[in-house]
Amino acid sequence: MSAQGDCDFLVKRARELVTEDPWAAKAWLITARTLYPTDFSIQYEMYIIERNAERTSSAGRLLYDIFINFPDQPVVWREITVITAALRNDSQDKHALFLKGVFETLPGQVQCQMLLKATEQCFNTLEKAEMLLLLLKRFPESVVQHGVSLGESLLEAENVEDLDTPVNCFRKLFVCDVLPLIINNMEMRLPASLLHKYMHKAAEFYIGYVTRGPGADTQIQLTGLKSPGMGRGQRYVIDGLSEKSSVVTEPWERLLEIVGVVGARCEWQGEKGSRYVCELLQRVKELCRYLPGLEGETLSRCCSQIVTCSTLVLFRSAHHYISTVQPSLFQGHNALGVTPWVLLEDLSSVFNDVEMDRSSGKHAHKKRKLADGREKPMSSDDEDALGKGRGRHILVNKVEMPGWAETLEHFRTARESWDLLHSHDALESEFNKICMAWKTESWLWFRIFLTDMIIYQGHYRKALSSLVQLSALQPQQNQNSLSATSNLETHRALIQQASCHYALGEHRLIIVKLLYKMLIPCTSKDVLPFCLQLMLACFKLRAFSDSGRDDLALGHVIVLLQHDWPQGEALFLKAVDRICEQGSFQYENFFNYWAWMAYFTYIDMLEEFAYLRTTEGGRVQLELLPNQGMLIKHHTVTRGITKGVKEDFRLAMERQVSRCGENLLNVLHRFCINEKIILIQSLP
């Protein structure tokens, strides 16, 4: 019998005995190893028996022997692959823990060699990176040799795969696992340009991750998504990673920490590591004062610090603001139960006397009350440093928006950061480079913030242009979203466009006064009242103009004044006085008889018009019925001149009174829809 035949016989005999008498099987293999110390099959069989019996120490010793003596055996690498796979995942099952224990029994140098050689055996980029990362974490001294090359290979793989989103498996592994090892290793001397590059890659990833979008699917594949707000899915799974590996905890805090470490290594002014966002902004605001006197390397380093920190603060604060005003854009928000908000012109003065509007150049109130006594607090922006938007205020209902103070503070902070980034040519140039690299023009959530900021500043033409850009992004955002969410987002843009058009131009005497802004919930019950007030503001000056009589505009005003009664009572009485002065009033939409719909349903108004026809009321001639002019001409040829007209008026008035219980918003909504053509034609 040949030597190989002897070895095979001994191994076969040991396998037959292992289930009945494992100690006898072990004795056979010890004997075989003594006779044939260089035979791989004998030593591997000894390892398999110890592994299957889950004897950690002996299995570890035998694995060490076969790794040292037979490093080129394919079966050895299959076994090592199984062990390293257990090391890479977080599984806590018994067998995985045993395999980890076997690896831990090996000497450190052997572990390092094993991981390095296992890395060489990997052909998949992601798997190879995870294996090398395992090496770097277990042996920090290897970071100097392999850290940067691993990071560059991951970034290169991202480019080769041509991924359109920074939130991908390669970037996640680089930013969350590799980069902290690199920047925290003080033995590595990296150039500032490379540190800045890595820091910006991390910022792009974390911002993209935080601003990922929602959707109806339970999972998403990120390949092909262009905007941080374009993601879909309640459970966020990055392609190539498990659901658990896709989770990033405290992303903003992690980003702040990276910025702090990189800043310290780049010798930024006053950099002490991670800190609060407000401290970052305050520090760079102080640095801006020294920019005019700096040049060369010092100027470059200072600009880099200001731009990086201000950009971080800008996107963080803008994200928090949009999370409140339009939460449906972001993953993790229960948008169906949260009300979106929209920034508009404050029309609270719409019920004021027209003469007050003409004479007032500025809103006199700092704070005002709602009809039910609730207070509308005002967040003041009186900062003198930047000046843009000074004297403007945002009014919100603190009952309906519990976190109003924090929301307004985030809005103010984001505006400050934006202004800071545009306060110097060098800063603006660097910031624009970042925006181009990150493709921020496709970020719907950020475009919404910029539009609100422009509206707040009073740049209405620019705001209209921005709203057009939003409408171009909107269809991409809403392809798979719920129709209710799509409608709300569409309503936001439409009502802001209407608000800007109103502020721009149809009523120049009012625009100088409207220095206040109003943040209202973007829902039907809130949007419709604002639209009614906007229409009232448009018609009010025309109705009470000194240049001539306009009964149609005056009638529209009276219809609209029914909303929010009795706030408009003083203006209604002024309208009644105007009618009495004229001696007549023609508005055939008063009863809208033929459509069987009543636009005037408020009992106080109906009583006032009924009184105007009496002797005590001045016997004002009211033409409120459709074709009433024709009826009057017809009845003048008879002896009872307008008897039929009076009877028609009485019946119509009774019918209107019977409709006083109707929902007023529904009535006014029908008025806007049914009389749309007349309303448009009546606008100045």
XYZ file of C-alpha atoms in Angstrom:
684
model
C 0.000 0.000 0.000
C 1.319 3.481 -0.916
C 1.815 6.281 1.621
C -1.181 8.167 0.224
C -3.272 5.051 0.481
C -2.224 4.633 4.102
C -3.209 8.223 4.869
C -6.589 7.797 3.204
C -7.212 4.593 5.161
C -6.360 6.214 8.486
C -8.597 9.215 7.773
C -11.443 6.943 6.670
C -11.099 4.838 9.824
C -11.197 7.936 12.014
C -14.379 9.165 10.279
C -16.061 5.793 10.924
C -15.274 5.963 14.634
C -15.998 9.631 15.278
C -19.710 9.160 15.977
C -19.320 6.007 18.094
C -16.048 6.672 19.872
C -14.625 10.171 19.209
C -11.624 9.555 21.435
C -10.653 6.482 19.408
C -11.031 8.498 16.215
C -8.798 11.180 17.683
C -6.200 8.529 18.613
C -6.175 7.210 15.071
C -5.554 10.699 13.675
C -2.798 11.461 16.192
C -1.097 8.262 15.145
C -1.578 9.145 11.491
C -0.124 12.623 11.997
C 2.889 11.124 13.766
C 3.487 8.773 10.839
C 2.726 11.372 8.148
C 3.378 14.861 9.589
C 3.184 16.622 6.190
C -0.107 15.169 4.993
C -2.809 17.827 4.691
C -5.871 15.533 4.731
C -4.943 14.123 8.185
C -4.495 17.541 9.810
C -7.575 18.973 8.151
C -9.665 16.008 9.355
C -8.380 16.621 12.896
C -9.499 20.253 12.601
C -12.945 19.281 11.257
C -13.538 16.906 14.191
C -12.590 19.587 16.722
C -14.630 22.225 14.885
C -17.740 20.050 14.719
C -17.358 19.304 18.426
C -17.002 23.100 18.949
C -13.858 22.764 21.030
C -12.556 26.293 20.575
C -8.958 26.046 21.804
C -8.011 22.823 20.038
C -9.795 23.891 16.836
C -7.856 27.182 16.940
C -4.503 25.408 17.335
C -5.226 23.078 14.444
C -6.431 25.952 12.233
C -3.180 27.738 12.974
C -1.184 24.657 11.942
C -2.938 24.123 8.631
C -2.824 27.859 7.833
C 0.948 27.938 8.428
C 1.764 24.596 6.809
C -0.752 24.502 3.951
C -1.529 28.129 2.993
C -2.345 27.319 -0.632
C -5.017 24.687 -0.039
C -8.391 25.907 -1.457
C -10.356 24.136 1.277
C -8.411 26.085 3.902
C -9.495 29.363 2.321
C -13.071 28.234 2.157
C -12.899 27.640 5.909
C -11.214 30.997 6.515
C -13.887 32.703 4.387
C -16.595 31.238 6.622
C -14.775 32.509 9.725
C -14.174 36.013 8.359
C -17.816 36.215 7.276
C -18.800 35.518 10.880
C -16.386 38.233 12.019
C -17.918 40.827 9.638
C -21.536 40.374 10.674
C -23.155 40.930 14.032
C -24.793 37.525 14.279
C -25.041 36.182 17.819
C -25.987 32.585 17.013
C -23.974 29.837 18.682
C -21.987 28.691 15.648
C -20.995 32.241 14.649
C -19.788 32.929 18.175
C -17.779 29.700 18.093
C -16.085 30.682 14.829
C -15.218 34.097 16.280
C -13.764 32.334 19.307
C -11.609 30.117 17.102
C -10.220 33.208 15.390
C -9.500 34.888 18.719
C -7.299 31.953 19.806
C -4.901 32.642 16.948
C -1.813 34.792 17.587
C -2.207 38.421 16.566
C 0.344 38.196 13.799
C -1.419 35.179 12.323
C -4.777 36.965 12.510
C -3.288 39.895 10.613
C -1.746 37.657 7.952
C -4.941 35.669 7.628
C -7.047 38.790 7.086
C -4.596 40.250 4.591
C -4.506 37.037 2.569
C -8.286 36.693 2.834
C -8.550 40.198 1.392
C -6.403 39.158 -1.562
C -8.782 36.268 -2.218
C -11.768 38.636 -2.589
C -12.772 39.823 -6.040
C -15.917 41.731 -5.046
C -15.004 45.355 -4.240
C -17.421 45.713 -1.355
C -16.485 42.368 0.192
C -12.791 43.157 -0.167
C -13.302 46.545 1.487
C -15.207 44.989 4.389
C -12.427 42.437 4.887
C -9.735 45.109 4.887
C -11.829 47.240 7.225
C -11.946 44.301 9.607
C -8.160 44.284 9.526
C -7.932 48.038 10.186
C -10.295 47.863 13.149
C -8.460 44.922 14.764
C -5.000 46.234 14.017
C -5.011 50.069 14.136
C -1.335 50.179 13.249
C -2.288 48.930 9.770
C -4.347 52.095 9.123
C -1.178 53.985 8.182
C -0.414 51.482 5.443
C -3.891 50.591 4.179
C -6.298 53.340 5.331
C -6.026 55.884 2.513
C -5.770 53.226 -0.202
C -8.963 51.598 1.099
C -10.768 54.935 1.159
C -9.689 55.807 -2.369
C -10.700 52.363 -3.644
C -14.214 52.855 -2.251
C -14.556 56.298 -3.808
C -13.217 54.958 -7.080
C -15.717 52.082 -6.989
C -18.499 54.629 -6.529
C -17.342 56.468 -9.652
C -16.974 53.280 -11.676
C -20.498 52.183 -10.751
C -21.685 55.646 -11.874
C -24.034 56.053 -8.909
C -26.058 59.261 -8.943
C -26.618 59.414 -5.196
C -24.015 59.819 -2.467
C -26.089 57.524 -0.246
C -24.672 54.248 -1.552
C -22.908 51.253 -0.054
C -19.402 52.423 -0.996
C -19.801 55.931 0.405
C -21.490 54.630 3.534
C -18.600 52.256 4.249
C -16.071 55.004 3.590
C -17.765 57.745 5.619
C -19.021 55.745 8.586
C -16.211 53.199 8.997
C -13.013 54.046 7.138
C -12.836 57.841 7.473
C -12.972 57.935 11.298
C -10.031 55.525 11.407
C -8.024 57.717 9.042
C -8.614 61.142 10.570
C -8.234 59.939 14.160
C -4.866 58.293 13.492
C -2.352 60.946 14.502
C 0.532 59.018 12.941
C -0.811 59.807 9.483
C 0.294 63.116 7.959
C -2.330 63.915 5.376
C -2.434 67.072 3.218
C -5.184 69.580 4.015
C -6.625 69.214 0.502
C -7.211 65.482 1.028
C -8.785 66.069 4.440
C -11.117 68.680 2.941
C -12.052 66.301 0.140
C -12.890 63.543 2.590
C -14.817 65.922 4.863
C -16.967 67.147 1.959
C -17.635 63.557 0.887
C -18.822 62.836 4.419
C -20.992 65.948 4.541
C -22.626 65.093 1.221
C -23.406 61.574 2.440
C -24.828 62.568 5.828
C -26.953 65.391 4.391
C -28.238 63.068 1.676
C -29.020 60.412 4.260
C -30.875 62.781 6.589
C -32.936 64.345 3.793
C -33.900 61.070 2.122
C -37.489 60.968 0.984
C -40.495 58.798 1.880
C -42.599 56.526 -0.272
C -45.060 53.680 -0.393
C -42.623 50.771 -0.785
C -41.202 48.907 2.178
C -37.733 48.943 0.650
C -35.818 51.073 -1.811
C -32.875 50.592 -4.089
C -30.963 53.821 -4.294
C -29.279 53.374 -7.640
C -30.372 56.125 -10.042
C -31.844 58.516 -7.504
C -30.524 62.031 -8.032
C -31.719 64.107 -5.124
C -31.412 63.544 -1.386
C -35.153 64.085 -1.341
C -35.939 61.520 -4.029
C -35.659 58.271 -2.046
C -38.624 55.998 -1.508
C -39.498 53.572 1.253
C -40.408 53.400 4.908
C -37.500 51.053 5.651
C -34.365 52.515 4.187
C -32.190 49.789 2.669
C -29.073 50.847 0.776
C -28.374 48.652 -2.219
C -25.568 46.240 -1.330
C -26.117 46.481 2.428
C -28.475 44.825 4.865
C -31.291 46.798 6.458
C -29.371 46.892 9.723
C -26.156 48.029 8.027
C -28.083 50.776 6.226
C -28.997 52.499 9.486
C -26.900 55.518 10.504
C -27.500 56.807 14.014
C -27.097 60.500 14.895
C -25.878 61.580 11.437
C -25.630 65.312 12.246
C -23.599 64.597 15.377
C -21.261 62.324 13.443
C -20.766 64.980 10.803
C -20.039 67.620 13.426
C -17.443 65.340 14.957
C -15.712 64.805 11.608
C -15.670 68.555 10.934
C -14.205 69.145 14.380
C -11.408 66.598 13.935
C -10.538 67.750 10.409
C -10.612 71.383 11.522
C -8.201 70.654 14.330
C -5.831 68.816 11.970
C -6.010 71.657 9.447
C -5.285 74.196 12.189
C -8.516 76.114 11.858
C -8.857 79.189 14.006
C -10.276 78.374 17.430
C -11.133 74.801 16.433
C -11.630 72.633 19.519
C -13.340 69.638 18.009
C -17.077 69.017 17.722
C -19.399 71.664 19.128
C -22.940 72.977 18.849
C -24.072 74.417 15.531
C -24.706 77.844 17.048
C -21.084 77.922 18.215
C -19.874 77.041 14.722
C -21.832 79.903 13.180
C -20.761 82.390 15.815
C -17.106 81.491 15.297
C -17.157 81.905 11.525
C -19.062 85.184 11.841
C -16.171 86.467 13.910
C -13.671 85.189 11.337
C -15.459 87.023 8.527
C -14.399 90.324 10.021
C -10.749 89.481 9.363
C -11.151 88.358 5.744
C -10.360 91.740 4.122
C -6.912 91.783 5.758
C -5.918 88.213 4.887
C -4.116 86.856 1.840
C -2.382 83.770 0.501
C -2.421 80.569 2.532
C -4.044 82.210 5.530
C -6.934 83.520 3.418
C -7.431 80.113 1.802
C -7.494 78.313 5.155
C -9.865 80.875 6.671
C -12.231 80.722 3.671
C -12.277 76.942 3.838
C -13.225 77.050 7.507
C -15.970 79.637 7.002
C -17.491 77.953 3.946
C -17.440 74.444 5.421
C -18.961 75.453 8.757
C -21.517 77.860 7.262
C -22.605 75.288 4.678
C -23.089 72.685 7.386
C -25.143 75.090 9.505
C -27.167 76.199 6.464
C -28.227 72.722 5.386
C -28.822 71.505 8.920
C -31.017 74.473 9.860
C -32.842 74.466 6.508
C -33.553 70.751 6.938
C -35.007 71.282 10.409
C -37.169 74.141 9.118
C -38.522 72.147 6.152
C -39.081 69.129 8.422
C -41.680 71.251 10.191
C -43.271 73.163 7.313
C -43.368 70.239 4.856
C -42.625 66.980 6.709
C -43.959 64.764 3.927
C -40.716 65.274 2.013
C -38.586 63.306 4.430
C -38.184 59.668 5.381
C -39.237 58.847 8.931
C -41.958 61.508 9.245
C -45.587 60.470 9.597
C -46.738 62.964 7.004
C -50.373 61.850 7.094
C -50.707 63.069 10.665
C -48.661 66.258 10.400
C -49.898 69.517 8.926
C -47.642 71.266 6.396
C -47.197 75.050 6.539
C -46.704 77.763 3.933
C -45.094 81.219 4.181
C -47.343 84.001 2.823
C -48.066 87.690 3.037
C -49.929 88.637 6.210
C -53.366 89.950 5.228
C -54.617 90.645 8.744
C -55.058 94.327 7.846
C -57.391 93.511 4.971
C -60.407 94.527 7.090
C -58.951 97.965 7.846
C -60.486 101.109 6.457
C -59.318 101.938 2.954
C -58.130 105.392 4.028
C -55.924 103.768 6.670
C -54.407 101.562 3.995
C -53.634 104.532 1.811
C -52.103 106.618 4.553
C -50.195 103.892 6.389
C -46.722 103.142 5.138
C -45.905 100.570 7.795
C -47.713 98.010 9.875
C -48.059 99.413 13.386
C -48.607 96.206 15.310
C -45.933 93.994 16.784
C -48.396 91.446 18.107
C -52.044 90.747 17.462
C -54.878 88.603 18.793
C -56.988 86.019 17.069
C -60.758 86.174 17.222
C -60.879 83.574 19.986
C -58.354 85.443 22.099
C -55.321 83.347 21.261
C -52.138 85.279 20.804
C -50.045 85.212 17.667
C -46.442 85.568 18.816
C -43.841 87.231 16.655
C -40.237 86.196 16.195
C -38.166 89.308 15.680
C -35.121 89.466 13.461
C -33.479 92.692 14.518
C -29.925 91.567 13.964
C -27.816 94.431 12.675
C -24.932 92.393 11.331
C -26.435 91.315 8.040
C -29.306 93.718 7.556
C -31.213 91.685 4.979
C -34.826 91.329 5.952
C -34.430 93.663 8.925
C -37.764 94.790 10.279
C -39.598 91.780 8.864
C -41.340 89.355 11.165
C -42.988 85.974 10.871
C -46.317 85.441 12.595
C -47.367 81.927 13.563
C -50.079 80.406 15.684
C -48.241 78.900 18.623
C -51.242 76.691 19.456
C -51.255 74.992 16.050
C -47.442 74.901 15.774
C -46.099 73.720 19.155
C -42.437 74.059 18.194
C -42.843 77.462 16.567
C -39.931 79.118 18.386
C -37.450 76.432 17.375
C -38.738 76.416 13.786
C -38.323 80.166 13.413
C -34.892 80.000 15.005
C -33.792 77.392 12.443
C -35.163 79.602 9.661
C -33.260 82.616 11.007
C -30.043 80.606 11.427
C -30.250 79.230 7.886
C -30.780 82.752 6.513
C -27.794 84.033 8.454
C -25.634 81.238 7.061
C -26.801 81.928 3.510
C -26.071 85.635 3.839
C -22.676 84.890 5.338
C -21.759 82.629 2.418
C -22.645 85.452 0.014
C -20.960 88.259 1.934
C -17.566 87.852 0.220
C -16.621 86.861 -3.334
C -14.167 84.189 -2.179
C -16.782 82.601 0.123
C -19.496 82.656 -2.526
C -17.167 81.096 -5.096
C -16.253 78.197 -2.802
C -19.867 77.661 -1.760
C -21.002 77.573 -5.393
C -18.416 74.865 -6.098
C -19.869 72.738 -3.322
C -23.425 73.267 -4.590
C -22.430 72.270 -8.114
C -20.624 69.158 -6.891
C -23.582 68.112 -4.745
C -26.204 69.075 -7.377
C -28.215 71.044 -4.835
C -30.333 72.503 -7.634
C -32.191 69.173 -7.696
C -32.904 69.124 -3.950
C -36.600 69.932 -3.716
C -36.523 70.485 0.041
C -33.709 73.038 -0.251
C -35.426 74.854 -3.119
C -38.488 75.214 -0.892
C -36.358 76.796 1.833
C -34.697 79.178 -0.639
C -38.108 80.196 -1.971
C -39.382 80.925 1.538
C -36.252 82.930 2.269
C -36.659 84.980 -0.908
C -40.314 85.643 -0.103
C -39.339 86.672 3.409
C -36.811 89.132 1.988
C -39.485 90.645 -0.263
C -37.849 89.706 -3.594
C -41.118 88.646 -5.197
C -39.995 88.487 -8.840
C -37.113 86.267 -7.830
C -39.502 84.208 -5.699
C -41.798 83.648 -8.682
C -38.830 82.423 -10.704
C -37.888 80.067 -7.879
C -41.449 78.752 -7.702
C -41.284 77.922 -11.404
C -38.150 75.881 -10.722
C -40.006 74.122 -7.918
C -42.806 73.160 -10.266
C -40.201 71.535 -12.535
C -38.940 69.420 -9.623
C -42.417 68.600 -8.320
C -43.444 65.913 -10.859
C -40.255 63.930 -10.188
C -40.928 64.112 -6.475
C -44.537 63.028 -6.750
C -44.450 60.183 -9.236
C -45.063 57.500 -6.619
C -46.361 59.543 -3.720
C -49.855 59.702 -2.340
C -52.235 62.040 -4.182
C -53.067 63.916 -0.992
C -49.411 64.741 -0.442
C -49.020 65.766 -4.075
C -52.012 68.088 -3.827
C -50.659 69.756 -0.717
C -47.292 70.344 -2.342
C -49.015 71.752 -5.419
C -51.206 74.003 -3.265
C -48.105 75.338 -1.531
C -46.572 76.543 -4.799
C -49.823 77.926 -6.203
C -50.777 79.923 -3.141
C -47.260 81.333 -2.804
C -47.380 82.404 -6.437
C -50.699 84.152 -5.789
C -49.254 85.843 -2.728
C -46.217 87.080 -4.682
C -48.321 88.348 -7.591
C -50.499 90.266 -5.160
C -47.489 91.794 -3.421
C -45.958 92.754 -6.754
C -48.338 94.705 -8.237
C -51.967 94.998 -8.473
C -52.151 97.216 -5.373
C -49.071 99.380 -5.007
C -50.512 101.372 -2.090
C -50.825 98.249 0.065
C -47.496 96.585 -0.719
C -45.486 99.179 1.245
C -47.423 98.259 4.367
C -47.233 94.486 4.164
C -43.865 94.036 5.831
C -45.114 91.115 7.877
C -45.187 87.499 6.816
C -47.545 84.823 8.037
C -46.784 81.078 8.394
C -50.105 79.227 8.036
C -51.041 75.531 7.844
C -51.185 74.342 4.236
C -54.590 72.645 4.425
C -57.940 73.419 2.799
C -59.416 74.868 5.970
C -56.517 77.330 6.185
C -55.704 77.973 2.533
C -59.253 78.892 1.490
C -59.622 81.651 4.111
C -56.315 83.124 2.998
C -57.461 83.051 -0.631
C -60.663 84.836 0.360
C -58.679 87.520 2.168
C -56.370 87.856 -0.824
C -59.330 88.384 -3.125
C -60.820 90.871 -0.690
C -57.565 92.825 -0.667
C -57.561 92.879 -4.463
C -61.125 94.183 -4.774
C -61.175 96.530 -1.788
C -59.310 99.487 -3.250
C -61.195 99.248 -6.530
C -64.563 99.075 -4.772
C -63.868 102.176 -2.668
C -61.910 104.103 -5.281
C -62.545 107.840 -5.552
C -62.127 107.664 -9.320
C -65.491 106.123 -10.038
C -68.281 103.774 -9.129
C -67.764 100.000 -9.393
C -70.795 98.114 -8.082
C -69.417 94.766 -9.254
C -66.227 95.130 -7.204
C -68.241 96.444 -4.253
C -70.534 93.418 -4.468
C -67.565 91.053 -4.514
C -66.218 92.783 -1.412
C -69.510 92.386 0.435
C -69.707 88.682 -0.460
C -66.159 88.108 0.782
C -66.722 90.094 3.977
C -69.055 87.369 5.212
C -65.970 85.330 6.076
C -64.438 86.025 9.481
C -67.421 88.134 10.526
C -67.490 90.412 12.479
C -63.886 91.394 11.637
C -65.104 92.955 8.420
C -68.145 94.670 9.965
C -66.617 98.159 9.829
C -65.727 97.721 6.158
C -69.219 96.397 5.435
C -70.790 99.460 7.048
C -68.548 101.617 4.885
C -69.845 99.710 1.859
C -73.426 100.345 3.000
C -72.650 104.053 3.336
C -71.261 104.046 -0.196
C -74.467 102.401 -1.475
C -76.605 104.978 0.353
C -74.576 107.806 -1.151
C -75.088 106.338 -4.613
C -78.796 105.829 -4.018
C -78.691 102.548 -5.871
C -76.727 99.315 -6.087
C -76.656 96.704 -8.817
C -75.205 93.242 -8.115
C -77.126 90.420 -9.688
C -74.984 87.742 -7.997
C -76.494 88.699 -4.647
C -79.123 85.986 -4.849
C -77.871 84.042 -7.871
C -81.468 82.933 -8.338
C -81.117 80.849 -11.463
C -78.376 78.626 -10.025
C -80.401 78.100 -6.840
C -77.305 79.019 -4.813
C -77.105 81.788 -2.269
C -73.848 83.707 -2.017
C -75.269 86.038 0.640
C -76.266 83.959 3.631
C -75.158 86.033 6.601
C -78.279 87.204 8.417
C -76.869 90.576 9.566
C -76.092 91.532 5.965
C -79.454 90.360 4.690
C -81.248 92.461 7.308
C -79.187 95.497 6.350
C -80.085 95.194 2.668
C -83.759 94.611 3.493
C -83.667 97.763 5.606
C -82.132 99.801 2.757
C -85.264 99.266 0.669
C -87.531 100.707 3.353
C -88.457 104.349 3.774
C -86.420 104.576 6.956
C -83.438 103.039 5.130
C -83.564 105.603 2.347
C -85.494 103.601 -0.256
C -82.269 102.654 -1.991
C -82.808 101.112 -5.399
C -81.287 97.629 -5.227
C -80.917 95.589 -8.410
C -79.916 92.258 -6.877
C -81.934 89.812 -8.963
C -80.776 88.440 -12.312
C -82.320 90.486 -15.187
C -83.948 92.843 -12.684
C -83.280 95.804 -15.000
C -85.428 94.150 -17.682
C -88.155 93.441 -15.113
C -88.297 97.095 -14.046
C -88.695 98.245 -17.648
C -91.448 95.698 -18.135
C -93.401 96.756 -15.048
C -93.218 100.508 -15.724
C -95.972 100.238 -18.368
C -98.450 99.058 -15.747
C -100.084 100.968 -12.924
C -98.311 99.086 -10.064
C -94.850 100.106 -11.238
C -92.515 97.616 -9.523
C -94.938 95.518 -7.602
C -93.721 92.297 -9.226
C -90.106 93.205 -8.585
C -90.811 93.848 -4.893
C -92.509 90.487 -4.599
C -89.559 88.757 -6.284
C -87.176 90.511 -3.890
C -89.206 89.462 -0.852
C -89.319 85.828 -1.968
C -85.608 85.820 -2.754
C -84.817 87.327 0.651
C -86.897 84.671 2.411
C -85.099 81.999 0.467
C -81.734 83.469 1.469
C -82.700 83.568 5.142
C -83.643 79.893 4.976
C -80.077 79.172 3.803
C -78.339 80.932 6.665
C -77.417 77.609 8.229
C -75.260 76.540 5.281
C -71.524 76.157 5.735
C -70.166 79.579 4.834
C -66.832 78.316 3.501
C -68.696 75.978 1.142
C -70.843 78.874 -0.050
C -67.829 81.097 -0.673
C -65.987 78.240 -2.347
C -68.902 77.857 -4.793
C -68.798 81.598 -5.333
C -65.115 81.454 -6.309
C -65.622 78.499 -8.638
C -68.891 79.483 -10.313
C -68.096 83.182 -10.739
C -64.460 82.687 -11.713
C -64.762 84.429 -15.071
C -66.547 87.462 -13.621
C -64.046 87.686 -10.777
C -61.078 87.594 -13.147
C -62.630 90.197 -15.424
C -63.290 92.427 -12.430
C -59.672 92.490 -11.263
C -57.838 95.790 -11.810
